[in-house]
C-alpha cells in the first residue's frame, strides 16, 4: 500500500518528556560559568535553580532575564554569524526550557559555541547517569499511536538532538524502529526546509512507490516550538499541531494543545482522513 501522507514528529518536548534533560543542561551551563568565573551574574542563584523554579511555576518568564530599554531580552537578535549561532539562535519569546537555559547562558557571558557544547555534554551526562534513573519518558500510548499512523502515513522523527549515541534514547522510550526515518542534527529552524525535503523524499522511496515526493498538503507536523517545528510546514500548506505546554499563544497552528495526549486524536483523525491536494 502506498502511503500518501507524511507525519513529522519533534523529539524533545513532544515524544521525549521530562525536565531532567533541561536541568542537566543547566548544570553544564553552571559548571561552565564557574570555569569562566561568571557565577555572580545571577546574584547568588544558579541556572538550574532558575529553570527548576520556572518548571514549578509553569512559566518561562524568569525574573532573572535581563532586558534592554526597549523591553527586548539582552543578546536576542545580536548573535554573531558563526555556525552555532545560525543553527540555534537565541529565541524570544521563549517556548521551552532549553531556550530559557540558552538565553540565561548567553546573558551570563557564554558564547554560542560554549552553550552548544554544554547542551551536547548534558546529553552525554544523561546517558552516563542512566536514562532509567531520570524522569525521561515517552507520552503514554505514543508507541501504539505511531504504529497505527504508520499504516496510513510515513512517519519521520526530526530532531536537533545529536546523532551521536541517539539509539539509547529511542530504546529507553520504547521507540526503537518506530519511524520510517530519523533525522538528527536537523538544525531547526533554519535546517527545517532541508529536513522536510529528506522526509518527503523518504515517502516516495518506498518499495511500491517511486513517484514524486509527498505533497506538502499531505503533511502534518507536530511539535512544541512553532518556529522550529511548524512554521515552515504551515507556509507550504501543511497541517500543524502545536504542543503549547507553557500556554505561550505563539504561532498559528491548526490545533493548539497542552500535551501529547491532546494531540493524539488530531493525529489519528488526520491519518485516516481523505487526501487533500
PDB file of C-alpha atoms in Angstrom:
ATOM      1  CA  UNK A   1       0.000   0.000   0.000  1.00  0.00           C
ATOM      2  CA  UNK A   2       1.279   3.428  -0.965  1.00  0.00           C
ATOM      3  CA  UNK A   3       1.260   5.864   1.930  1.00  0.00           C
ATOM      4  CA  UNK A   4       0.493   9.307   0.570  1.00  0.00           C
ATOM      5  CA  UNK A   5       0.781  11.220   3.830  1.00  0.00           C
ATOM      6  CA  UNK A   6       3.718  12.323   5.967  1.00  0.00           C
ATOM      7  CA  UNK A   7       3.719  12.819   9.741  1.00  0.00           C
ATOM      8  CA  UNK A   8       6.646  14.804  11.128  1.00  0.00           C
ATOM      9  CA  UNK A   9       7.296  14.442  14.843  1.00  0.00           C
ATOM     10  CA  UNK A  10       9.602  16.509  17.035  1.00  0.00           C
ATOM     11  CA  UNK A  11      11.552  14.788  19.814  1.00  0.00           C
ATOM     12  CA  UNK A  12      12.307  16.885  22.937  1.00  0.00           C
ATOM     13  CA  UNK A  13       9.103  18.218  24.440  1.00  0.00           C
ATOM     14  CA  UNK A  14       6.959  16.167  22.070  1.00  0.00           C
ATOM     15  CA  UNK A  15       7.925  12.484  22.228  1.00  0.00           C
ATOM     16  CA  UNK A  16      10.669  12.828  24.851  1.00  0.00           C
ATOM     17  CA  UNK A  17       9.198  14.247  28.041  1.00  0.00           C
ATOM     18  CA  UNK A  18      10.704  15.067  31.418  1.00  0.00           C
ATOM     19  CA  UNK A  19      12.533  18.068  32.856  1.00  0.00           C
ATOM     20  CA  UNK A  20      15.825  16.356  33.690  1.00  0.00           C
ATOM     21  CA  UNK A  21      17.351  16.907  30.212  1.00  0.00           C
ATOM     22  CA  UNK A  22      16.908  20.665  30.647  1.00  0.00           C
ATOM     23  CA  UNK A  23      18.215  20.565  34.218  1.00  0.00           C
ATOM     24  CA  UNK A  24      21.299  18.576  33.173  1.00  0.00           C
ATOM     25  CA  UNK A  25      21.868  21.229  30.501  1.00  0.00           C
ATOM     26  CA  UNK A  26      21.562  23.897  33.200  1.00  0.00           C
ATOM     27  CA  UNK A  27      24.125  22.020  35.327  1.00  0.00           C
ATOM     28  CA  UNK A  28      26.593  22.089  32.453  1.00  0.00           C
ATOM     29  CA  UNK A  29      25.990  25.807  31.960  1.00  0.00           C
ATOM     30  CA  UNK A  30      26.535  26.454  35.674  1.00  0.00           C
ATOM     31  CA  UNK A  31      29.790  24.483  35.558  1.00  0.00           C
ATOM     32  CA  UNK A  32      30.975  26.489  32.564  1.00  0.00           C
ATOM     33  CA  UNK A  33      30.052  29.752  34.292  1.00  0.00           C
ATOM     34  CA  UNK A  34      32.135  28.681  37.281  1.00  0.00           C
ATOM     35  CA  UNK A  35      35.046  27.831  34.999  1.00  0.00           C
ATOM     36  CA  UNK A  36      34.747  31.254  33.354  1.00  0.00           C
ATOM     37  CA  UNK A  37      34.375  32.964  36.772  1.00  0.00           C
ATOM     38  CA  UNK A  38      30.958  34.305  35.800  1.00  0.00           C
ATOM     39  CA  UNK A  39      28.996  32.776  38.679  1.00  0.00           C
ATOM     40  CA  UNK A  40      27.946  36.097  40.195  1.00  0.00           C
ATOM     41  CA  UNK A  41      25.812  37.154  37.262  1.00  0.00           C
ATOM     42  CA  UNK A  42      22.509  35.952  38.746  1.00  0.00           C
ATOM     43  CA  UNK A  43      23.069  37.289  42.256  1.00  0.00           C
ATOM     44  CA  UNK A  44      23.665  34.079  44.134  1.00  0.00           C
ATOM     45  CA  UNK A  45      21.310  31.760  42.302  1.00  0.00           C
ATOM     46  CA  UNK A  46      22.143  29.220  39.599  1.00  0.00           C
ATOM     47  CA  UNK A  47      20.726  28.500  36.173  1.00  0.00           C
ATOM     48  CA  UNK A  48      19.485  25.134  37.477  1.00  0.00           C
ATOM     49  CA  UNK A  49      17.626  26.859  40.311  1.00  0.00           C
ATOM     50  CA  UNK A  50      16.083  29.339  37.859  1.00  0.00           C
ATOM     51  CA  UNK A  51      14.983  26.572  35.496  1.00  0.00           C
ATOM     52  CA  UNK A  52      13.618  24.448  38.343  1.00  0.00           C
ATOM     53  CA  UNK A  53      11.546  27.357  39.602  1.00  0.00           C
ATOM     54  CA  UNK A  54      10.282  28.037  36.075  1.00  0.00           C
ATOM     55  CA  UNK A  55       9.038  24.465  35.760  1.00  0.00           C
ATOM     56  CA  UNK A  56       7.430  24.573  39.204  1.00  0.00           C
ATOM     57  CA  UNK A  57       5.601  27.799  38.378  1.00  0.00           C
ATOM     58  CA  UNK A  58       4.862  26.663  34.790  1.00  0.00           C
ATOM     59  CA  UNK A  59       6.267  29.856  33.306  1.00  0.00           C
ATOM     60  CA  UNK A  60       9.418  30.602  31.340  1.00  0.00           C
ATOM     61  CA  UNK A  61       9.458  34.315  32.213  1.00  0.00           C
ATOM     62  CA  UNK A  62      12.083  34.062  34.928  1.00  0.00           C
ATOM     63  CA  UNK A  63      12.692  37.345  36.767  1.00  0.00           C
ATOM     64  CA  UNK A  64      16.437  36.930  36.200  1.00  0.00           C
ATOM     65  CA  UNK A  65      16.057  37.591  32.455  1.00  0.00           C
ATOM     66  CA  UNK A  66      17.578  40.983  31.638  1.00  0.00           C
ATOM     67  CA  UNK A  67      16.002  43.396  29.153  1.00  0.00           C
ATOM     68  CA  UNK A  68      17.138  46.434  27.223  1.00  0.00           C
ATOM     69  CA  UNK A  69      15.404  49.798  27.282  1.00  0.00           C
ATOM     70  CA  UNK A  70      13.005  48.693  24.529  1.00  0.00           C
ATOM     71  CA  UNK A  71      11.910  45.650  26.515  1.00  0.00           C
ATOM     72  CA  UNK A  72      13.777  43.036  24.470  1.00  0.00           C
ATOM     73  CA  UNK A  73      15.969  40.498  26.298  1.00  0.00           C
ATOM     74  CA  UNK A  74      19.657  41.317  26.117  1.00  0.00           C
ATOM     75  CA  UNK A  75      21.596  39.374  23.437  1.00  0.00           C
ATOM     76  CA  UNK A  76      18.485  38.403  21.431  1.00  0.00           C
ATOM     77  CA  UNK A  77      18.979  39.435  17.822  1.00  0.00           C
ATOM     78  CA  UNK A  78      22.676  40.168  18.301  1.00  0.00           C
ATOM     79  CA  UNK A  79      24.084  36.732  17.522  1.00  0.00           C
ATOM     80  CA  UNK A  80      27.340  36.517  15.572  1.00  0.00           C
ATOM     81  CA  UNK A  81      27.331  34.799  12.203  1.00  0.00           C
ATOM     82  CA  UNK A  82      29.204  31.591  13.013  1.00  0.00           C
ATOM     83  CA  UNK A  83      27.533  28.202  12.594  1.00  0.00           C
ATOM     84  CA  UNK A  84      26.405  27.655  16.205  1.00  0.00           C
ATOM     85  CA  UNK A  85      24.550  30.961  16.251  1.00  0.00           C
ATOM     86  CA  UNK A  86      22.955  30.432  12.851  1.00  0.00           C
ATOM     87  CA  UNK A  87      21.870  26.878  13.638  1.00  0.00           C
ATOM     88  CA  UNK A  88      20.478  27.583  17.100  1.00  0.00           C
ATOM     89  CA  UNK A  89      19.695  31.279  17.506  1.00  0.00           C
ATOM     90  CA  UNK A  90      18.751  32.622  20.903  1.00  0.00           C
ATOM     91  CA  UNK A  91      14.972  32.576  20.828  1.00  0.00           C
ATOM     92  CA  UNK A  92      12.376  35.035  22.001  1.00  0.00           C
ATOM     93  CA  UNK A  93       9.629  34.670  23.060  1.00  0.00           C
ATOM     94  CA  UNK A  94      10.623  31.506  24.863  1.00  0.00           C
ATOM     95  CA  UNK A  95       8.748  28.266  24.225  1.00  0.00           C
ATOM     96  CA  UNK A  96      10.660  25.623  26.177  1.00  0.00           C
ATOM     97  CA  UNK A  97      13.146  25.143  28.979  1.00  0.00           C
ATOM     98  CA  UNK A  98      16.104  24.648  26.658  1.00  0.00           C
ATOM     99  CA  UNK A  99      15.538  28.117  25.232  1.00  0.00           C
ATOM    100  CA  UNK A 100      15.394  29.580  28.751  1.00  0.00           C
ATOM    101  CA  UNK A 101      18.720  27.982  29.703  1.00  0.00           C
ATOM    102  CA  UNK A 102      20.315  29.099  26.432  1.00  0.00           C
ATOM    103  CA  UNK A 103      19.152  32.692  26.942  1.00  0.00           C
ATOM    104  CA  UNK A 104      20.446  32.755  30.519  1.00  0.00           C
ATOM    105  CA  UNK A 105      23.774  31.282  29.388  1.00  0.00           C
ATOM    106  CA  UNK A 106      24.190  33.993  26.778  1.00  0.00           C
ATOM    107  CA  UNK A 107      23.206  36.770  29.158  1.00  0.00           C
ATOM    108  CA  UNK A 108      25.701  35.469  31.736  1.00  0.00           C
ATOM    109  CA  UNK A 109      28.511  35.682  29.187  1.00  0.00           C
ATOM    110  CA  UNK A 110      28.827  32.289  27.484  1.00  0.00           C
ATOM    111  CA  UNK A 111      29.265  32.130  23.729  1.00  0.00           C
ATOM    112  CA  UNK A 112      27.021  30.175  21.391  1.00  0.00           C
ATOM    113  CA  UNK A 113      29.787  27.607  20.981  1.00  0.00           C
ATOM    114  CA  UNK A 114      30.082  27.168  24.754  1.00  0.00           C
ATOM    115  CA  UNK A 115      26.340  26.911  25.178  1.00  0.00           C
ATOM    116  CA  UNK A 116      26.155  24.347  22.386  1.00  0.00           C
ATOM    117  CA  UNK A 117      28.868  22.250  23.978  1.00  0.00           C
ATOM    118  CA  UNK A 118      27.020  22.426  27.300  1.00  0.00           C
ATOM    119  CA  UNK A 119      23.940  21.004  25.580  1.00  0.00           C
ATOM    120  CA  UNK A 120      25.892  18.185  23.952  1.00  0.00           C
ATOM    121  CA  UNK A 121      27.724  17.496  27.208  1.00  0.00           C
ATOM    122  CA  UNK A 122      24.437  17.276  29.062  1.00  0.00           C
ATOM    123  CA  UNK A 123      23.218  14.615  26.641  1.00  0.00           C
ATOM    124  CA  UNK A 124      26.323  12.573  27.396  1.00  0.00           C
ATOM    125  CA  UNK A 125      25.821  13.147  31.139  1.00  0.00           C
ATOM    126  CA  UNK A 126      22.275  11.829  30.961  1.00  0.00           C
ATOM    127  CA  UNK A 127      23.417   8.640  29.271  1.00  0.00           C
ATOM    128  CA  UNK A 128      26.212   8.161  31.791  1.00  0.00           C
ATOM    129  CA  UNK A 129      23.765   8.749  34.640  1.00  0.00           C
ATOM    130  CA  UNK A 130      21.314   6.283  33.108  1.00  0.00           C
ATOM    131  CA  UNK A 131      18.137   7.435  31.412  1.00  0.00           C
ATOM    132  CA  UNK A 132      16.214   4.976  33.559  1.00  0.00           C
ATOM    133  CA  UNK A 133      17.311   6.946  36.620  1.00  0.00           C
ATOM    134  CA  UNK A 134      15.821  10.191  35.277  1.00  0.00           C
ATOM    135  CA  UNK A 135      12.302  11.435  34.568  1.00  0.00           C
ATOM    136  CA  UNK A 136      12.763  10.952  30.809  1.00  0.00           C
ATOM    137  CA  UNK A 137       9.738   9.182  29.343  1.00  0.00           C
ATOM    138  CA  UNK A 138       7.527   8.983  26.280  1.00  0.00           C
ATOM    139  CA  UNK A 139       3.877  10.039  26.337  1.00  0.00           C
ATOM    140  CA  UNK A 140       1.530   7.240  27.282  1.00  0.00           C
ATOM    141  CA  UNK A 141       0.424   5.350  24.200  1.00  0.00           C
ATOM    142  CA  UNK A 142       2.875   7.098  21.864  1.00  0.00           C
ATOM    143  CA  UNK A 143       4.391   3.889  20.510  1.00  0.00           C
ATOM    144  CA  UNK A 144       0.974   2.415  19.754  1.00  0.00           C
ATOM    145  CA  UNK A 145      -0.194   5.660  18.154  1.00  0.00           C
ATOM    146  CA  UNK A 146       2.834   5.870  15.861  1.00  0.00           C
ATOM    147  CA  UNK A 147       2.393   2.230  14.834  1.00  0.00           C
ATOM    148  CA  UNK A 148      -1.248   2.854  13.947  1.00  0.00           C
ATOM    149  CA  UNK A 149      -0.478   6.006  11.989  1.00  0.00           C
ATOM    150  CA  UNK A 150       2.239   4.211  10.003  1.00  0.00           C
ATOM    151  CA  UNK A 151      -0.478   2.098   8.413  1.00  0.00           C
ATOM    152  CA  UNK A 152      -1.635   5.240   6.621  1.00  0.00           C
ATOM    153  CA  UNK A 153       1.304   7.675   6.653  1.00  0.00           C
ATOM    154  CA  UNK A 154       5.076   7.810   6.532  1.00  0.00           C
ATOM    155  CA  UNK A 155       6.315   8.849   9.999  1.00  0.00           C
ATOM    156  CA  UNK A 156       9.592  10.767  10.328  1.00  0.00           C
ATOM    157  CA  UNK A 157      11.281  11.975  13.516  1.00  0.00           C
ATOM    158  CA  UNK A 158      13.053  15.330  13.058  1.00  0.00           C
ATOM    159  CA  UNK A 159      15.227  16.482  15.937  1.00  0.00           C
ATOM    160  CA  UNK A 160      18.100  18.810  16.750  1.00  0.00           C
ATOM    161  CA  UNK A 161      19.452  16.129  19.085  1.00  0.00           C
ATOM    162  CA  UNK A 162      22.878  14.844  18.011  1.00  0.00           C
ATOM    163  CA  UNK A 163      23.067  11.598  16.092  1.00  0.00           C
ATOM    164  CA  UNK A 164      25.832  10.511  18.478  1.00  0.00           C
ATOM    165  CA  UNK A 165      24.522   7.716  20.735  1.00  0.00           C
ATOM    166  CA  UNK A 166      20.892   8.590  19.951  1.00  0.00           C
ATOM    167  CA  UNK A 167      19.761   4.964  19.805  1.00  0.00           C
ATOM    168  CA  UNK A 168      19.733   4.576  23.628  1.00  0.00           C
ATOM    169  CA  UNK A 169      17.227   7.427  23.843  1.00  0.00           C
ATOM    170  CA  UNK A 170      14.816   5.699  21.496  1.00  0.00           C
ATOM    171  CA  UNK A 171      15.337   2.418  23.305  1.00  0.00           C
ATOM    172  CA  UNK A 172      14.629   3.996  26.701  1.00  0.00           C
ATOM    173  CA  UNK A 173      11.425   5.498  25.324  1.00  0.00           C
ATOM    174  CA  UNK A 174      10.296   2.270  23.683  1.00  0.00           C
ATOM    175  CA  UNK A 175      10.507   3.882  20.247  1.00  0.00           C
ATOM    176  CA  UNK A 176      13.280   1.893  18.577  1.00  0.00           C
ATOM    177  CA  UNK A 177      12.306   1.056  14.988  1.00  0.00           C
ATOM    178  CA  UNK A 178       9.174   3.189  15.395  1.00  0.00           C
ATOM    179  CA  UNK A 179       9.905   5.548  12.496  1.00  0.00           C
ATOM    180  CA  UNK A 180      10.423   5.315   8.763  1.00  0.00           C
ATOM    181  CA  UNK A 181      13.291   7.785   9.088  1.00  0.00           C
ATOM    182  CA  UNK A 182      15.100   9.595  11.910  1.00  0.00           C
ATOM    183  CA  UNK A 183      16.743  12.921  11.058  1.00  0.00           C
ATOM    184  CA  UNK A 184      19.212  14.042  13.742  1.00  0.00           C
ATOM    185  CA  UNK A 185      21.168  17.297  13.923  1.00  0.00           C
ATOM    186  CA  UNK A 186      18.351  18.922  11.941  1.00  0.00           C
ATOM    187  CA  UNK A 187      19.472  22.431  12.954  1.00  0.00           C
ATOM    188  CA  UNK A 188      15.911  23.684  13.232  1.00  0.00           C
ATOM    189  CA  UNK A 189      14.620  26.254  12.480  1.00  0.00           C
ATOM    190  CA  UNK A 190      16.982  27.056   9.597  1.00  0.00           C
ATOM    191  CA  UNK A 191      17.574  23.415   8.722  1.00  0.00           C
ATOM    192  CA  UNK A 192      13.882  22.543   8.602  1.00  0.00           C
ATOM    193  CA  UNK A 193      13.484  23.023   4.808  1.00  0.00           C
ATOM    194  CA  UNK A 194      16.311  20.556   4.150  1.00  0.00           C
ATOM    195  CA  UNK A 195      14.963  18.091   6.717  1.00  0.00           C
ATOM    196  CA  UNK A 196      11.487  18.326   5.242  1.00  0.00           C
ATOM    197  CA  UNK A 197      12.893  17.653   1.777  1.00  0.00           C
ATOM    198  CA  UNK A 198      14.530  14.472   3.057  1.00  0.00           C
ATOM    199  CA  UNK A 199      11.343  13.410   4.810  1.00  0.00           C
ATOM    200  CA  UNK A 200       9.175  13.967   1.718  1.00  0.00           C
ATOM    201  CA  UNK A 201      11.620  12.002  -0.415  1.00  0.00           C
ATOM    202  CA  UNK A 202      11.574   9.137   2.101  1.00  0.00           C
ATOM    203  CA  UNK A 203       7.859   8.826   1.497  1.00  0.00           C
ATOM    204  CA  UNK A 204       8.382   8.419  -2.235  1.00  0.00           C
ATOM    205  CA  UNK A 205      11.199   5.905  -1.856  1.00  0.00           C
ATOM    206  CA  UNK A 206       9.070   3.006  -0.586  1.00  0.00           C
ATOM    207  CA  UNK A 207       9.293  -0.395  -2.307  1.00  0.00           C
ATOM    208  CA  UNK A 208       5.915   0.022  -4.030  1.00  0.00           C
ATOM    209  CA  UNK A 209       6.213   3.720  -4.894  1.00  0.00           C
ATOM    210  CA  UNK A 210       8.694   5.622  -6.972  1.00  0.00           C
ATOM    211  CA  UNK A 211       6.665   8.728  -7.694  1.00  0.00           C
ATOM    212  CA  UNK A 212       7.166  12.350  -6.619  1.00  0.00           C
ATOM    213  CA  UNK A 213       7.720  13.404  -3.010  1.00  0.00           C
ATOM    214  CA  UNK A 214       4.701  13.610  -0.732  1.00  0.00           C
ATOM    215  CA  UNK A 215       2.644  16.719  -1.448  1.00  0.00           C
ATOM    216  CA  UNK A 216       3.003  19.479   1.194  1.00  0.00           C
ATOM    217  CA  UNK A 217      -0.767  19.484   1.802  1.00  0.00           C
ATOM    218  CA  UNK A 218      -0.479  15.852   2.875  1.00  0.00           C
ATOM    219  CA  UNK A 219       1.950  16.703   5.699  1.00  0.00           C
ATOM    220  CA  UNK A 220       1.174  17.045   9.393  1.00  0.00           C
ATOM    221  CA  UNK A 221       3.878  18.393  11.698  1.00  0.00           C
ATOM    222  CA  UNK A 222       3.615  18.028  15.465  1.00  0.00           C
ATOM    223  CA  UNK A 223       5.985  19.806  17.847  1.00  0.00           C
ATOM    224  CA  UNK A 224       6.315  22.160  20.771  1.00  0.00           C
ATOM    225  CA  UNK A 225       8.075  25.125  19.106  1.00  0.00           C
ATOM    226  CA  UNK A 226       6.202  26.983  16.376  1.00  0.00           C
ATOM    227  CA  UNK A 227       9.213  28.409  14.566  1.00  0.00           C
ATOM    228  CA  UNK A 228      11.301  25.249  14.739  1.00  0.00           C
ATOM    229  CA  UNK A 229       8.741  22.563  14.072  1.00  0.00           C
ATOM    230  CA  UNK A 230       5.690  24.004  12.383  1.00  0.00           C
ATOM    231  CA  UNK A 231       6.177  27.367  10.686  1.00  0.00           C
ATOM    232  CA  UNK A 232       7.793  26.039   7.505  1.00  0.00           C
ATOM    233  CA  UNK A 233       5.215  23.277   7.066  1.00  0.00           C
ATOM    234  CA  UNK A 234       2.367  25.745   7.591  1.00  0.00           C
ATOM    235  CA  UNK A 235       3.843  28.095   4.985  1.00  0.00           C
ATOM    236  CA  UNK A 236       3.761  25.255   2.424  1.00  0.00           C
ATOM    237  CA  UNK A 237       0.109  24.477   3.148  1.00  0.00           C
ATOM    238  CA  UNK A 238       0.596  21.556   5.511  1.00  0.00           C
ATOM    239  CA  UNK A 239      -1.228  20.924   8.786  1.00  0.00           C
ATOM    240  CA  UNK A 240       0.197  21.630  12.231  1.00  0.00           C
ATOM    241  CA  UNK A 241      -0.347  20.730  15.872  1.00  0.00           C
ATOM    242  CA  UNK A 242       1.442  22.826  18.496  1.00  0.00           C
ATOM    243  CA  UNK A 243       2.010  21.344  21.944  1.00  0.00           C
ATOM    244  CA  UNK A 244       1.971  24.588  23.925  1.00  0.00           C
ATOM    245  CA  UNK A 245       2.916  23.393  27.412  1.00  0.00           C
ATOM    246  CA  UNK A 246       3.537  26.893  28.732  1.00  0.00           C
ATOM    247  CA  UNK A 247       0.499  28.477  27.039  1.00  0.00           C
ATOM    248  CA  UNK A 248       2.609  30.943  25.075  1.00  0.00           C
ATOM    249  CA  UNK A 249      -0.056  31.543  22.445  1.00  0.00           C
ATOM    250  CA  UNK A 250       2.677  31.786  19.796  1.00  0.00           C
ATOM    251  CA  UNK A 251       2.191  30.798  16.184  1.00  0.00           C
ATOM    252  CA  UNK A 252      -0.896  29.965  14.177  1.00  0.00           C
ATOM    253  CA  UNK A 253      -1.248  26.181  14.336  1.00  0.00           C
ATOM    254  CA  UNK A 254      -4.302  24.298  13.125  1.00  0.00           C
ATOM    255  CA  UNK A 255      -4.552  22.787  16.589  1.00  0.00           C
ATOM    256  CA  UNK A 256      -3.082  24.053  19.858  1.00  0.00           C
ATOM    257  CA  UNK A 257      -2.938  21.543  22.709  1.00  0.00           C
ATOM    258  CA  UNK A 258      -1.425  21.332  26.172  1.00  0.00           C
ATOM    259  CA  UNK A 259       0.303  17.969  25.796  1.00  0.00           C
ATOM    260  CA  UNK A 260       0.776  14.980  23.515  1.00  0.00           C
ATOM    261  CA  UNK A 261      -2.407  13.363  24.785  1.00  0.00           C
ATOM    262  CA  UNK A 262      -4.266  16.360  23.422  1.00  0.00           C
ATOM    263  CA  UNK A 263      -2.559  15.933  20.062  1.00  0.00           C
ATOM    264  CA  UNK A 264      -3.282  12.214  19.705  1.00  0.00           C
ATOM    265  CA  UNK A 265      -6.838  12.481  18.420  1.00  0.00           C
ATOM    266  CA  UNK A 266      -5.903  15.180  15.894  1.00  0.00           C
ATOM    267  CA  UNK A 267      -3.098  12.950  14.612  1.00  0.00           C
ATOM    268  CA  UNK A 268      -5.367   9.910  14.257  1.00  0.00           C
ATOM    269  CA  UNK A 269      -8.153  11.880  12.588  1.00  0.00           C
ATOM    270  CA  UNK A 270      -5.675  13.365  10.109  1.00  0.00           C
ATOM    271  CA  UNK A 271      -4.100   9.989   9.329  1.00  0.00           C
ATOM    272  CA  UNK A 272      -7.378   8.368   8.244  1.00  0.00           C
ATOM    273  CA  UNK A 273      -8.947  11.396   6.587  1.00  0.00           C
ATOM    274  CA  UNK A 274      -9.237  11.678   2.813  1.00  0.00           C
ATOM    275  CA  UNK A 275      -6.214  13.010   0.953  1.00  0.00           C
ATOM    276  CA  UNK A 276      -6.281  16.721   0.114  1.00  0.00           C
ATOM    277  CA  UNK A 277      -4.194  18.216  -2.681  1.00  0.00           C
TER     278      UNK A 277
END
